[in-house]
Coordinates of C-alpha atoms in Angstrom, one line a residue:
Chain A
X23 CA 245.2 -179.9 -47.1
X24 CA 246.8 -177.1 -46.4
X25 CA 246.5 -173.3 -47.3
X26 CA 247.7 -171.7 -50.3
X27 CA 249.0 -167.4 -49.8
X28 CA 250.9 -165.4 -51.8
X29 CA 252.2 -164.9 -55.2
X30 CA 254.1 -168.2 -55.3
X31 CA 252.1 -171.6 -54.1
X32 CA 253.3 -172.4 -50.7
X33 CA 251.3 -175.8 -48.8
X34 CA 251.7 -175.1 -45.0
X35 CA 249.9 -177.3 -42.5
X36 CA 246.6 -175.6 -41.7
X37 CA 245.3 -175.4 -38.2
X38 CA 241.5 -175.1 -36.7
X39 CA 241.6 -172.9 -33.9
X40 CA 238.2 -173.9 -31.7
X41 CA 237.5 -171.2 -29.2
X42 CA 234.3 -170.0 -27.3
X43 CA 234.3 -166.4 -28.4
X44 CA 236.0 -163.4 -29.2
X45 CA 235.9 -160.8 -26.1
X46 CA 238.7 -159.2 -25.2
X47 CA 239.3 -161.9 -22.2
X48 CA 242.3 -164.2 -21.4
X49 CA 241.5 -167.2 -23.6
X50 CA 241.2 -165.3 -27.0
X51 CA 244.0 -162.3 -26.6
X52 CA 246.3 -165.2 -25.3
X53 CA 245.7 -166.5 -28.9
X54 CA 245.9 -163.4 -30.5
X55 CA 249.5 -163.0 -29.1
X56 CA 250.7 -165.9 -30.2
X57 CA 249.1 -165.4 -34.0
X58 CA 250.7 -162.4 -34.0
X59 CA 254.1 -163.7 -32.7
X60 CA 253.4 -166.5 -35.7
X61 CA 252.6 -164.1 -38.3
X62 CA 256.2 -161.9 -37.8
X63 CA 258.3 -164.9 -36.7
X64 CA 260.6 -166.6 -39.6
X65 CA 260.9 -163.6 -41.7
X66 CA 257.0 -163.4 -41.8
X67 CA 256.7 -166.5 -43.3
X68 CA 253.9 -168.5 -40.9
X69 CA 254.3 -172.0 -40.2
X70 CA 251.0 -172.4 -39.8
X71 CA 247.8 -171.7 -41.6
X72 CA 245.3 -170.1 -39.1
X73 CA 241.5 -170.9 -39.4
X74 CA 239.8 -169.9 -36.0
X75 CA 236.5 -170.6 -35.8
X76 CA 234.7 -168.9 -32.5
X77 CA 231.1 -169.2 -31.1
X78 CA 230.5 -165.7 -31.0
X79 CA 232.2 -162.7 -32.6
X80 CA 234.1 -160.0 -30.6
X81 CA 236.7 -157.4 -30.9
X82 CA 239.3 -159.4 -31.0
X83 CA 238.5 -161.0 -34.2
X84 CA 240.4 -157.6 -35.9
X85 CA 243.6 -158.5 -34.2
X86 CA 243.5 -161.9 -35.5
X87 CA 242.8 -161.1 -38.7
X88 CA 245.5 -158.3 -38.7
X89 CA 247.6 -161.2 -37.6
X90 CA 246.5 -162.9 -40.6
X91 CA 244.5 -166.0 -39.5
X92 CA 240.9 -166.1 -40.9
X93 CA 238.2 -166.3 -38.4
X94 CA 234.7 -167.5 -38.8
X95 CA 232.4 -166.6 -35.9
X96 CA 229.5 -168.9 -35.9
X97 CA 227.2 -166.7 -33.7
X98 CA 227.0 -162.9 -33.4
X99 CA 228.5 -161.3 -30.6
X100 CA 224.8 -160.7 -28.8
X101 CA 221.8 -162.6 -29.6
X102 CA 221.5 -165.9 -31.6
X103 CA 221.6 -167.3 -34.9
X104 CA 218.2 -169.0 -36.2
X105 CA 220.0 -172.1 -35.5
X106 CA 220.9 -171.2 -31.7
X107 CA 217.7 -169.8 -31.2
X108 CA 216.2 -173.4 -32.4
X109 CA 218.9 -175.4 -30.3
X110 CA 218.0 -172.5 -27.2
X111 CA 214.6 -173.3 -27.4
X112 CA 215.2 -177.5 -27.7
X113 CA 217.3 -177.6 -25.0
X114 CA 215.1 -175.4 -22.7
X115 CA 212.4 -178.4 -22.9
X116 CA 215.0 -180.7 -22.1
X117 CA 216.0 -182.1 -25.5
X118 CA 219.6 -181.5 -25.0
X119 CA 220.6 -183.9 -27.7
X120 CA 218.6 -182.4 -30.3
X121 CA 219.5 -179.3 -29.2
X122 CA 223.4 -180.2 -29.8
X123 CA 222.4 -181.7 -33.3
X124 CA 221.1 -178.9 -34.2
X125 CA 223.9 -176.6 -33.5
X126 CA 226.6 -179.1 -34.5
X127 CA 224.9 -179.6 -38.3
X128 CA 224.6 -175.6 -38.9
X129 CA 228.5 -175.4 -37.6
X130 CA 229.4 -177.9 -40.0
X131 CA 227.7 -176.3 -43.0
X132 CA 229.4 -172.9 -41.9
X133 CA 233.0 -174.6 -41.8
X134 CA 232.5 -176.7 -44.9
X135 CA 234.1 -173.7 -47.1
X136 CA 237.2 -174.0 -44.7
X137 CA 240.6 -175.6 -45.8
X138 CA 240.9 -179.0 -44.5
X139 CA 243.0 -179.2 -41.0
X140 CA 245.5 -181.0 -40.4
X141 CA 245.4 -180.2 -36.5
X142 CA 242.6 -178.9 -34.6
X143 CA 243.4 -176.5 -31.5
X144 CA 240.9 -176.6 -29.0
X145 CA 241.7 -173.3 -27.2
X146 CA 239.8 -173.0 -23.8
X147 CA 237.7 -175.6 -22.2
X148 CA 235.0 -173.2 -22.8
X149 CA 235.5 -175.0 -26.7
X150 CA 234.5 -178.5 -26.3
X151 CA 230.7 -177.8 -27.6
X152 CA 232.4 -176.9 -30.9
X153 CA 234.9 -179.4 -30.4
X154 CA 232.2 -181.9 -30.0
X155 CA 230.3 -180.9 -33.2
X156 CA 233.2 -180.5 -35.8
X157 CA 234.8 -183.8 -34.0
X158 CA 232.8 -186.1 -37.0
X159 CA 233.7 -184.0 -39.8
X160 CA 237.5 -183.8 -39.1
X161 CA 239.8 -185.8 -41.7
X162 CA 241.7 -188.9 -41.1
X163 CA 245.2 -188.4 -39.5
X164 CA 243.8 -184.5 -38.1
X165 CA 246.0 -184.2 -34.9
X166 CA 244.0 -182.6 -31.7
X167 CA 245.9 -180.0 -29.5
X168 CA 244.3 -179.0 -26.2
X169 CA 245.1 -176.0 -24.6
X170 CA 243.7 -175.4 -21.0
X171 CA 243.3 -172.1 -19.3
X172 CA 240.7 -173.0 -16.7
X173 CA 240.9 -173.9 -13.1
X174 CA 238.5 -176.0 -11.4
X175 CA 235.1 -173.7 -11.3
X176 CA 235.7 -172.5 -14.9
X177 CA 236.1 -175.8 -15.9
X178 CA 232.7 -177.0 -14.6
X179 CA 231.0 -173.9 -16.2
X180 CA 232.9 -174.8 -19.5
X181 CA 232.0 -178.1 -19.9
X182 CA 230.5 -181.2 -18.5
X183 CA 231.8 -182.9 -15.8
X184 CA 232.2 -186.3 -17.6
X185 CA 233.4 -184.4 -20.6
X186 CA 237.2 -183.3 -19.9
X187 CA 238.2 -186.8 -19.5
X188 CA 237.4 -188.0 -22.5
X189 CA 238.7 -184.4 -24.1
X190 CA 241.6 -185.2 -22.8
X191 CA 242.1 -188.7 -23.9
X192 CA 241.5 -187.6 -27.7
X193 CA 244.4 -185.3 -27.7
X194 CA 247.3 -185.9 -29.1
X195 CA 248.7 -182.9 -27.3
X196 CA 247.7 -181.3 -23.7
X197 CA 249.1 -177.7 -23.1
X198 CA 248.3 -176.2 -19.7
X199 CA 248.5 -172.2 -18.9
X200 CA 249.9 -172.9 -15.5
X201 CA 251.1 -175.7 -13.4
X202 CA 247.9 -176.0 -11.4
X203 CA 246.0 -176.5 -14.6
X204 CA 248.2 -179.1 -15.9
X205 CA 247.5 -180.6 -12.3
X206 CA 243.7 -180.8 -12.9
X207 CA 244.5 -182.0 -16.6
X208 CA 246.8 -185.0 -15.2
X209 CA 243.9 -185.6 -12.7
X210 CA 241.4 -185.9 -15.4
X211 CA 243.7 -188.4 -17.2
X212 CA 246.0 -186.5 -19.1
X213 CA 249.7 -188.8 -19.4
X214 CA 251.8 -185.9 -20.2
X215 CA 251.1 -181.8 -20.3
X216 CA 253.1 -179.2 -21.6
X217 CA 253.4 -175.8 -20.0
X218 CA 252.7 -173.1 -22.7
X219 CA 252.1 -169.8 -20.4
X220 CA 249.9 -167.0 -21.5
X221 CA 252.3 -163.9 -23.0
X222 CA 252.8 -160.0 -22.5
X223 CA 254.4 -157.9 -24.9
X224 CA 257.0 -154.9 -23.9
X225 CA 254.5 -151.6 -24.3
X226 CA 255.3 -149.5 -27.2
X227 CA 257.0 -146.5 -26.7
X228 CA 255.0 -143.7 -28.7
X229 CA 252.7 -141.0 -28.6
X230 CA 250.9 -142.3 -25.5
X231 CA 249.7 -139.8 -23.1
X232 CA 251.5 -139.6 -19.9
X233 CA 250.1 -141.2 -16.7
X234 CA 247.2 -138.1 -15.5
X235 CA 247.6 -135.9 -18.7
X236 CA 244.6 -136.9 -19.9
X237 CA 240.9 -135.7 -18.5
X238 CA 239.8 -138.6 -15.7
X239 CA 243.0 -140.2 -16.1
X240 CA 244.9 -141.8 -13.5
X241 CA 246.6 -139.0 -11.5
X242 CA 248.5 -140.0 -8.4
X243 CA 248.7 -143.3 -6.7
X244 CA 245.8 -145.3 -7.6
X245 CA 245.2 -148.9 -7.0
X246 CA 243.5 -151.4 -10.0
X247 CA 241.6 -154.0 -10.6
X248 CA 241.0 -155.1 -14.4
X249 CA 238.5 -157.8 -16.1
X250 CA 234.9 -158.3 -16.4
X251 CA 233.4 -157.9 -12.6
X252 CA 232.3 -161.5 -11.4
X253 CA 232.4 -163.7 -8.6
X254 CA 235.7 -165.4 -9.8
X255 CA 237.6 -162.0 -10.6
X256 CA 236.5 -161.4 -6.9
X257 CA 235.5 -157.5 -7.7
X258 CA 233.6 -158.1 -4.8
X259 CA 237.0 -158.3 -2.6
X260 CA 238.4 -155.4 -4.6
X261 CA 235.9 -153.0 -3.5
X262 CA 236.2 -154.7 0.0
X263 CA 239.9 -153.3 -0.1
X264 CA 238.8 -150.1 -1.9
X265 CA 236.9 -149.3 1.3
X266 CA 240.4 -150.3 3.6
X267 CA 242.7 -148.7 1.7
X268 CA 240.4 -145.2 1.6
X269 CA 240.3 -145.5 5.6
X270 CA 244.1 -146.4 5.6
X271 CA 245.1 -144.4 2.6
X272 CA 242.9 -141.6 1.6
X273 CA 245.2 -140.4 -1.2
X274 CA 245.3 -143.9 -3.1
X275 CA 242.4 -143.8 -6.0
X276 CA 240.6 -147.3 -6.3
X277 CA 239.8 -147.9 -10.4
X278 CA 238.6 -151.0 -11.7
X279 CA 238.5 -151.2 -15.5
X280 CA 236.3 -153.5 -17.3
X281 CA 233.0 -152.0 -16.4
X282 CA 231.0 -151.9 -13.2
X283 CA 229.1 -155.1 -11.6
X284 CA 226.0 -155.5 -13.1
X285 CA 222.9 -158.2 -13.2
X286 CA 222.2 -159.4 -9.8
X287 CA 225.8 -158.5 -9.1
X288 CA 224.7 -154.9 -9.1
X289 CA 224.9 -152.7 -5.8
X290 CA 222.2 -150.0 -5.3
X291 CA 222.5 -147.0 -7.4
X292 CA 224.5 -144.6 -5.5
X293 CA 226.0 -146.9 -3.3
X294 CA 229.5 -145.9 -2.2
X295 CA 231.7 -148.2 -3.3
X296 CA 234.9 -146.3 -3.0
X297 CA 235.7 -147.4 -6.2
X298 CA 235.8 -145.7 -9.6
X299 CA 234.6 -148.0 -12.5
X300 CA 236.0 -147.6 -15.8
X301 CA 234.3 -149.4 -18.5
X302 CA 236.2 -152.1 -20.7
X303 CA 239.3 -150.4 -23.2
X304 CA 241.7 -152.0 -25.7
X305 CA 244.3 -149.8 -23.9
X306 CA 244.1 -150.7 -20.4
X307 CA 247.3 -149.5 -19.4
X308 CA 247.7 -146.2 -21.8
X309 CA 247.2 -143.6 -18.7
X310 CA 248.7 -146.1 -16.1
X311 CA 252.1 -145.8 -14.6
X312 CA 253.8 -146.1 -11.4
X313 CA 253.1 -145.5 -8.7
X314 CA 250.2 -147.9 -9.0
X315 CA 249.4 -151.2 -7.9
X316 CA 247.3 -154.3 -9.4
X317 CA 245.2 -156.5 -7.5
X318 CA 244.3 -159.7 -8.4
X319 CA 241.5 -160.4 -6.1
X320 CA 240.5 -163.4 -8.2
X321 CA 238.8 -166.5 -6.5
X322 CA 240.2 -168.2 -9.5
X323 CA 242.3 -167.3 -12.2
X324 CA 245.3 -169.5 -13.8
X325 CA 247.0 -166.9 -15.0
X326 CA 246.0 -163.5 -15.9
X327 CA 247.3 -161.5 -18.3
X328 CA 247.2 -158.7 -16.9
X329 CA 249.8 -159.4 -14.3
X330 CA 252.5 -159.9 -16.7
X331 CA 251.4 -156.4 -18.4
X332 CA 251.6 -154.9 -15.1
X333 CA 255.1 -157.0 -14.5
X334 CA 256.3 -155.2 -18.1
X335 CA 255.2 -151.8 -16.7
X336 CA 256.8 -151.6 -13.4
X337 CA 253.3 -151.9 -11.8
X338 CA 253.8 -153.6 -8.8
X339 CA 251.5 -156.7 -8.5
X340 CA 249.7 -157.8 -5.2
X341 CA 247.5 -161.1 -6.0
X342 CA 245.6 -163.4 -4.1
X343 CA 247.1 -167.6 -4.5
X344 CA 245.3 -168.7 -7.2
X345 CA 246.5 -170.8 -10.7
X346 CA 249.8 -169.8 -11.3
X347 CA 250.4 -166.3 -9.4
X348 CA 252.0 -167.6 -6.7
X349 CA 254.7 -168.8 -8.9
X350 CA 254.9 -165.6 -10.8
X351 CA 255.1 -163.6 -7.4
X352 CA 257.4 -165.6 -5.9
X353 CA 261.0 -164.8 -4.7
X354 CA 260.6 -160.9 -4.2
X355 CA 258.6 -160.5 -7.8
X356 CA 254.8 -159.6 -5.9
X357 CA 252.9 -160.3 -2.5
X358 CA 250.4 -163.2 -2.5
X359 CA 248.0 -162.7 0.0
X360 CA 244.9 -164.7 1.3
X361 CA 241.8 -163.5 -0.1
X362 CA 239.7 -164.4 2.7
X363 CA 242.5 -162.0 4.6
X364 CA 240.9 -159.1 3.3
X365 CA 242.5 -156.8 6.1
X366 CA 245.9 -158.2 5.3
X367 CA 245.3 -157.9 1.4
X368 CA 244.5 -153.9 2.3
X369 CA 247.8 -154.0 4.0
X370 CA 250.1 -155.8 1.7
X371 CA 248.8 -153.0 -1.0
X372 CA 249.2 -150.0 1.4
X373 CA 253.1 -151.5 2.1
X374 CA 253.7 -151.1 -1.9
X375 CA 252.4 -147.4 -1.4
X376 CA 254.4 -146.8 2.0
X377 CA 258.1 -148.2 0.8
X378 CA 258.4 -147.1 -2.7
X379 CA 262.4 -148.3 -2.6
X380 CA 261.0 -152.5 -1.7
X381 CA 258.1 -152.2 -4.6
X382 CA 260.1 -150.6 -6.9
X383 CA 262.6 -153.9 -6.1
X384 CA 259.8 -156.4 -6.7
X385 CA 258.7 -154.7 -9.9
X386 CA 262.3 -154.8 -11.3
X387 CA 262.2 -158.7 -10.7
X388 CA 258.8 -159.4 -11.9
X389 CA 259.8 -157.5 -15.3
X390 CA 262.9 -159.3 -15.6
X391 CA 260.7 -162.5 -14.8
X392 CA 258.0 -161.8 -17.2
X393 CA 260.3 -160.9 -20.0
X394 CA 262.5 -164.0 -19.7
X395 CA 259.5 -166.2 -19.4
X396 CA 257.0 -164.8 -20.8
X397 CA 257.7 -162.9 -24.4
X398 CA 255.9 -164.2 -27.3
X399 CA 259.4 -165.1 -28.3
X400 CA 259.6 -167.3 -25.6
X401 CA 256.3 -169.2 -25.2
X402 CA 255.6 -169.2 -29.5
X403 CA 258.0 -171.8 -30.2
X404 CA 257.0 -174.3 -27.8
X405 CA 253.1 -173.3 -28.8
X406 CA 254.2 -174.1 -32.4
X407 CA 256.0 -177.2 -31.6
X408 CA 253.1 -178.9 -30.1
X409 CA 250.9 -177.5 -32.7
X410 CA 253.2 -178.8 -35.6
X411 CA 253.7 -182.3 -33.9
Chain B
X4 CA 195.5 -146.0 -10.4
X5 CA 197.6 -146.4 -6.9
X6 CA 200.8 -148.7 -7.9
X7 CA 202.4 -150.1 -4.8
X8 CA 206.4 -150.6 -5.5
X9 CA 208.4 -153.0 -3.9
X10 CA 211.0 -152.9 -5.9
X11 CA 214.8 -150.8 -6.6
X12 CA 216.3 -149.9 -9.7
X13 CA 218.2 -153.3 -10.4
X14 CA 214.7 -155.3 -10.1
X15 CA 212.7 -152.8 -11.7
X16 CA 215.1 -152.7 -14.9
X17 CA 214.6 -156.0 -14.9
X18 CA 210.6 -156.9 -14.7
X19 CA 209.5 -153.1 -16.0
X20 CA 209.1 -152.9 -19.7
X21 CA 211.5 -150.6 -22.2
X22 CA 208.3 -147.8 -21.8
X23 CA 208.1 -147.6 -18.7
X24 CA 208.0 -143.9 -18.4
X25 CA 204.3 -144.2 -20.2
X26 CA 203.5 -146.9 -17.8
X27 CA 204.3 -144.5 -14.7
X28 CA 202.0 -141.1 -16.2
X29 CA 199.2 -143.5 -15.5
X30 CA 199.7 -144.0 -12.2
X31 CA 197.7 -141.4 -9.6
X32 CA 199.6 -142.4 -6.8
X33 CA 202.6 -144.5 -5.7
X34 CA 203.1 -146.3 -2.4
X35 CA 206.6 -146.9 -2.0
X36 CA 208.3 -149.5 -0.1
X37 CA 209.8 -147.3 2.3
X38 CA 212.1 -144.4 2.2
X39 CA 214.9 -145.7 0.1
X40 CA 212.3 -146.8 -2.9
X41 CA 210.3 -143.6 -2.3
X42 CA 214.0 -141.6 -3.6
X43 CA 214.4 -143.9 -6.4
X44 CA 210.8 -142.8 -7.5
X45 CA 211.3 -139.2 -6.8
X46 CA 215.1 -138.8 -8.0
X47 CA 215.4 -141.2 -10.7
X48 CA 212.1 -141.9 -12.0
X49 CA 211.2 -138.4 -11.8
X50 CA 208.1 -138.8 -9.9
X51 CA 206.4 -135.6 -8.3
X52 CA 207.3 -136.1 -4.4
X53 CA 203.5 -135.3 -3.7
X54 CA 202.6 -138.5 -6.0
X55 CA 204.6 -141.0 -3.2
X56 CA 204.0 -142.1 0.2
X57 CA 206.7 -143.9 1.5
X58 CA 205.3 -146.9 3.7
X59 CA 207.3 -149.3 5.7
X60 CA 206.3 -152.7 4.5
X61 CA 204.4 -154.9 7.2
X62 CA 205.1 -157.8 9.6
X63 CA 203.2 -160.2 11.1
X64 CA 202.5 -160.0 14.9
X65 CA 205.7 -162.0 17.0
X66 CA 204.4 -165.4 18.5
X67 CA 205.6 -166.2 21.5
X68 CA 208.8 -167.5 21.8
X69 CA 208.4 -171.2 21.2
X70 CA 209.8 -174.3 24.0
X71 CA 212.7 -175.1 22.7
X72 CA 212.2 -178.8 20.8
X73 CA 214.6 -181.3 21.1
X74 CA 215.4 -181.2 17.2
X75 CA 215.6 -177.3 17.5
X76 CA 218.6 -176.2 15.2
X77 CA 221.8 -175.2 17.5
X78 CA 221.8 -171.6 18.2
X79 CA 223.5 -169.8 15.9
X80 CA 225.7 -166.2 16.3
X81 CA 225.3 -164.6 12.9
X82 CA 222.4 -165.3 10.3
X83 CA 221.5 -164.5 7.3
X84 CA 218.3 -164.7 5.6
X85 CA 217.3 -164.4 1.6
X86 CA 217.4 -165.8 -1.7
X87 CA 220.7 -167.9 -2.6
X88 CA 221.3 -164.7 -5.0
X89 CA 224.1 -162.8 -5.9
X90 CA 221.9 -159.4 -5.0
X91 CA 221.1 -160.9 -1.6
X92 CA 224.8 -161.1 -0.9
X93 CA 225.7 -164.2 0.4
X94 CA 229.1 -163.9 -0.8
X95 CA 229.3 -161.0 1.5
X96 CA 228.0 -162.7 4.0
X97 CA 231.0 -165.6 4.0
X98 CA 233.4 -163.0 3.5
X99 CA 231.9 -161.2 6.9
X100 CA 231.8 -164.6 8.3
X101 CA 235.2 -166.0 7.1
X102 CA 237.0 -162.7 9.2
X103 CA 234.5 -162.5 12.5
X104 CA 235.6 -166.3 12.6
X105 CA 239.1 -165.8 12.3
X106 CA 239.0 -164.5 15.5
X107 CA 236.3 -166.2 16.8
X108 CA 236.9 -170.3 16.9
X109 CA 233.4 -170.6 18.5
X110 CA 231.4 -169.0 16.1
X111 CA 228.6 -170.2 14.6
X112 CA 226.4 -168.7 11.1
X113 CA 223.7 -170.0 9.4
X114 CA 222.3 -168.6 5.9
X115 CA 218.4 -169.6 5.4
X116 CA 217.3 -169.6 2.1
X117 CA 217.6 -171.5 -1.0
X118 CA 218.7 -170.4 -4.5
X119 CA 219.8 -171.5 -8.0
X120 CA 222.1 -174.4 -8.0
X121 CA 224.5 -172.5 -9.8
X122 CA 224.6 -170.0 -7.5
X123 CA 224.7 -172.5 -4.4
X124 CA 228.0 -174.0 -5.8
X125 CA 230.0 -171.0 -5.7
X126 CA 228.8 -169.9 -2.2
X127 CA 229.3 -173.3 -1.2
X128 CA 232.7 -173.1 -2.8
X129 CA 233.2 -169.9 -1.2
X130 CA 232.4 -171.4 2.2
X131 CA 235.0 -174.5 1.8
X132 CA 237.7 -171.5 0.6
X133 CA 237.3 -169.9 3.5
X134 CA 237.9 -173.2 5.5
X135 CA 234.4 -172.1 7.1
X136 CA 232.8 -175.9 6.8
X137 CA 231.2 -176.8 9.7
X138 CA 230.7 -173.2 10.8
X139 CA 228.6 -171.7 8.4
X140 CA 225.9 -173.8 7.3
X141 CA 223.2 -173.3 4.2
X142 CA 220.3 -174.3 5.8
X143 CA 218.0 -173.8 2.6
X144 CA 214.6 -172.9 3.2
X145 CA 212.9 -172.7 6.4
X146 CA 208.9 -172.3 6.7
X147 CA 209.3 -171.3 10.4
X148 CA 212.1 -168.8 11.1
X149 CA 211.5 -168.5 14.9
X150 CA 213.8 -171.4 16.2
X151 CA 216.5 -169.6 14.0
X152 CA 216.7 -166.2 15.4
X153 CA 220.1 -165.4 17.1
X154 CA 218.7 -163.9 20.1
X155 CA 222.1 -164.2 21.8
X156 CA 224.0 -163.0 18.3
X157 CA 222.9 -160.7 15.2
X158 CA 221.3 -160.5 11.8
X159 CA 223.6 -160.2 8.8
X160 CA 221.8 -158.8 6.0
X161 CA 224.4 -158.3 3.2
X162 CA 222.2 -157.5 0.5
X163 CA 223.7 -155.1 -2.5
X164 CA 219.9 -153.8 -3.1
X165 CA 216.9 -154.4 -1.3
X166 CA 214.0 -151.9 -0.9
X167 CA 212.9 -152.9 2.7
X168 CA 213.9 -156.2 3.6
X169 CA 211.2 -157.9 6.1
X170 CA 213.6 -159.9 7.8
X171 CA 215.3 -157.1 9.1
X172 CA 212.0 -155.5 10.2
X173 CA 211.5 -159.1 11.8
X174 CA 214.5 -159.6 13.5
X175 CA 214.0 -156.2 15.2
X176 CA 210.7 -157.3 16.2
X177 CA 212.5 -159.8 18.2
X178 CA 215.2 -157.3 19.6
X179 CA 217.6 -159.4 17.4
X180 CA 220.2 -156.4 16.6
X181 CA 220.6 -156.3 12.7
X182 CA 224.2 -155.2 10.9
X183 CA 223.9 -153.8 7.0
X184 CA 225.3 -151.6 4.5
X185 CA 224.0 -148.8 2.9
X186 CA 222.3 -150.8 0.2
X187 CA 218.4 -150.4 0.8
X188 CA 215.7 -150.1 3.5
X189 CA 217.5 -151.6 6.0
X190 CA 219.9 -148.7 6.8
X191 CA 217.0 -146.4 6.7
X192 CA 215.4 -149.0 9.4
X193 CA 218.5 -148.6 11.4
X194 CA 219.4 -145.2 11.1
X195 CA 215.5 -144.1 12.8
X196 CA 216.1 -147.0 15.8
X197 CA 219.3 -144.6 16.7
X198 CA 222.0 -147.7 15.4
X199 CA 223.5 -145.5 12.0
X200 CA 226.9 -146.9 13.6
X201 CA 225.6 -150.4 12.8
X202 CA 226.0 -149.5 9.0
X203 CA 228.8 -150.0 6.7
X204 CA 229.2 -148.4 3.4
X205 CA 228.3 -150.6 0.6
X206 CA 230.3 -154.0 -0.4
X207 CA 232.9 -152.5 2.7
X208 CA 233.2 -155.9 3.9
X209 CA 236.0 -155.5 6.7
X210 CA 233.9 -152.4 8.1
X211 CA 230.8 -154.8 8.4
X212 CA 232.6 -157.6 9.9
X213 CA 234.3 -155.0 12.6
X214 CA 230.8 -153.7 13.5
X215 CA 229.4 -157.1 13.5
X216 CA 232.4 -158.4 15.6
X217 CA 231.8 -155.1 18.3
X218 CA 228.4 -156.4 18.6
X219 CA 229.2 -160.0 19.0
X220 CA 232.1 -159.5 21.7
X221 CA 229.6 -156.7 23.7
X222 CA 226.3 -158.1 25.0
X223 CA 225.3 -155.3 26.3
X224 CA 225.6 -153.0 22.6
X225 CA 224.2 -156.2 21.4
X226 CA 220.6 -155.8 23.9
X227 CA 220.8 -151.8 23.4
X228 CA 220.9 -152.0 19.6
X229 CA 218.2 -154.8 19.5
X230 CA 216.0 -152.9 22.2
X231 CA 216.2 -149.6 20.2
X232 CA 215.5 -151.8 16.7
X233 CA 212.5 -153.2 18.7
X234 CA 210.9 -150.1 19.7
X235 CA 211.3 -149.1 16.1
X236 CA 210.3 -152.0 14.7
X237 CA 206.9 -152.3 16.8
X238 CA 204.8 -149.8 14.4
X239 CA 205.7 -152.4 11.7
X240 CA 202.9 -155.0 12.2
X241 CA 199.8 -155.5 9.5
X242 CA 197.1 -154.2 11.8
X243 CA 199.2 -150.8 12.0
X244 CA 200.5 -150.4 8.4
X245 CA 197.2 -151.8 6.2
X246 CA 195.2 -148.9 7.1
X247 CA 199.1 -146.6 6.0
X248 CA 198.4 -148.0 2.7
X249 CA 195.1 -148.1 2.6
X250 CA 194.8 -144.3 3.3
X251 CA 197.7 -143.5 0.5
X252 CA 195.4 -145.7 -1.9
X253 CA 192.4 -143.8 -1.4
X254 CA 193.8 -140.3 -0.2
X255 CA 192.6 -140.1 3.4
X256 CA 194.2 -139.9 6.8
X257 CA 195.0 -143.5 8.2

């Protein structure tokens, strides 16, 4: 066991990190940030040899590789491998166990060249199928750490209802990104759950263009939403708030960064949604600065990283009471409004623009809180300690 | 070859092959399900306007009002109809009903139509989270809508995209007013009936709730909107529309 790096032979524990995919969403990004912290902490001598195993490829791969992690993507970002196609066919014909067997054989074959792990980190419940597949091949004594990032609906979509308890039971350590997720884990039988929240990094000063300095950029007051549009992210609520804001504050532009609703959630072509839709980007904050308000309209969101990022940039946050957001925004750090009371939500957003003094006090408090509790240097040691046992 | 088009962009993109341009070129004439669909064909599919005839979709004659049976459902104030799919906007229906119910403690609503279990789970979660359990019922599929029409209420049509929703015309034929947003043929139907004020911008949940609430609180306005829509829907019977479609197909007068 153990990895070999550099000119001198350095043996350190090997960790396999299993995750569903490498898209630019919360679970992979949270991992990439901790991997980056690990790569630079302790004078650049990482404590763990990280091998990331993802069900699907994606843009976060490059972030992980830059942090020294080895990455194996078992499937392409779009489409399927041959084994994946066979497994999908079997699953569609009602032969789910055979499908899982085919997938498992292929995945274990792909992982055979990897150094044997001392610890396996299940990064999010979406990695459950991967964990099921690799578990039979894990060496004796290999520890399992589960880091849960999901609330109820996301959990129900990530793994079978009766699978969470066995997963947690098999884990040596259970981590959760926020208290409500920890509560769910305890309800499923986890005896001890440690909080390891997401992290955010201070924006790097540099040649970033000033807000509004680029064509199409976010000059003037703006209401922002971020993420892949979906029921869970409450994109429909954002549109409703944008309409109301347009009536009350026509000077405020509403933009959603992360793409437009698509598939069955797409709106009629040409529909006036009072919202501009920006594609996903690696740098969503480059053009954004105060006066801006981030609206988190999610129906369910454990602890969206964009709330932390907004905090570090002095952007006001108005959010629904889901996951760890009420705790994050408590004590005057932001506004929390019932997601079903859309007029009240829109009014709260409006207050952020109407009273800059109060807004500034909230954003300053949020900035201090995020820096104190969500810096990688604060969260990283807890994460590493859990992995090192 | 005549092509009778019943879909708007989203569905058309899913059902038509990528090489649809060559297929469209082989069509001699298009019958579009209403003006909204005709605009799609002309503006986005590049079909010459003279090749397109817009014909509102036909509906059945209204049967005599049934005598209330003992097993008839309790009347609802707000009805939604459609498959439980995101395109039909059941999530928006819940959001609008939540706003209406906040100030109308006795309001009752129902959604008729089934869908895939995953979508039903999301809508059910929304109903519970909004505190609407017991007040908003997911009825499932019903072969006969007659017992369900809200004769003292309204039809709330919240589809994200819908070329010419028959249910809006059927509601109108029964004098049931409709509130909707500008995402398809229901908006055209309301505008023609003089009720454009009952059409909200797409996705404007608050605006839709304000329009629906105004009707719920004003029986006279509700009656006027229902009567106007009944007049507009009177010519949409199959007996009236079938010759129009046929004329478009053969190129002669209806």
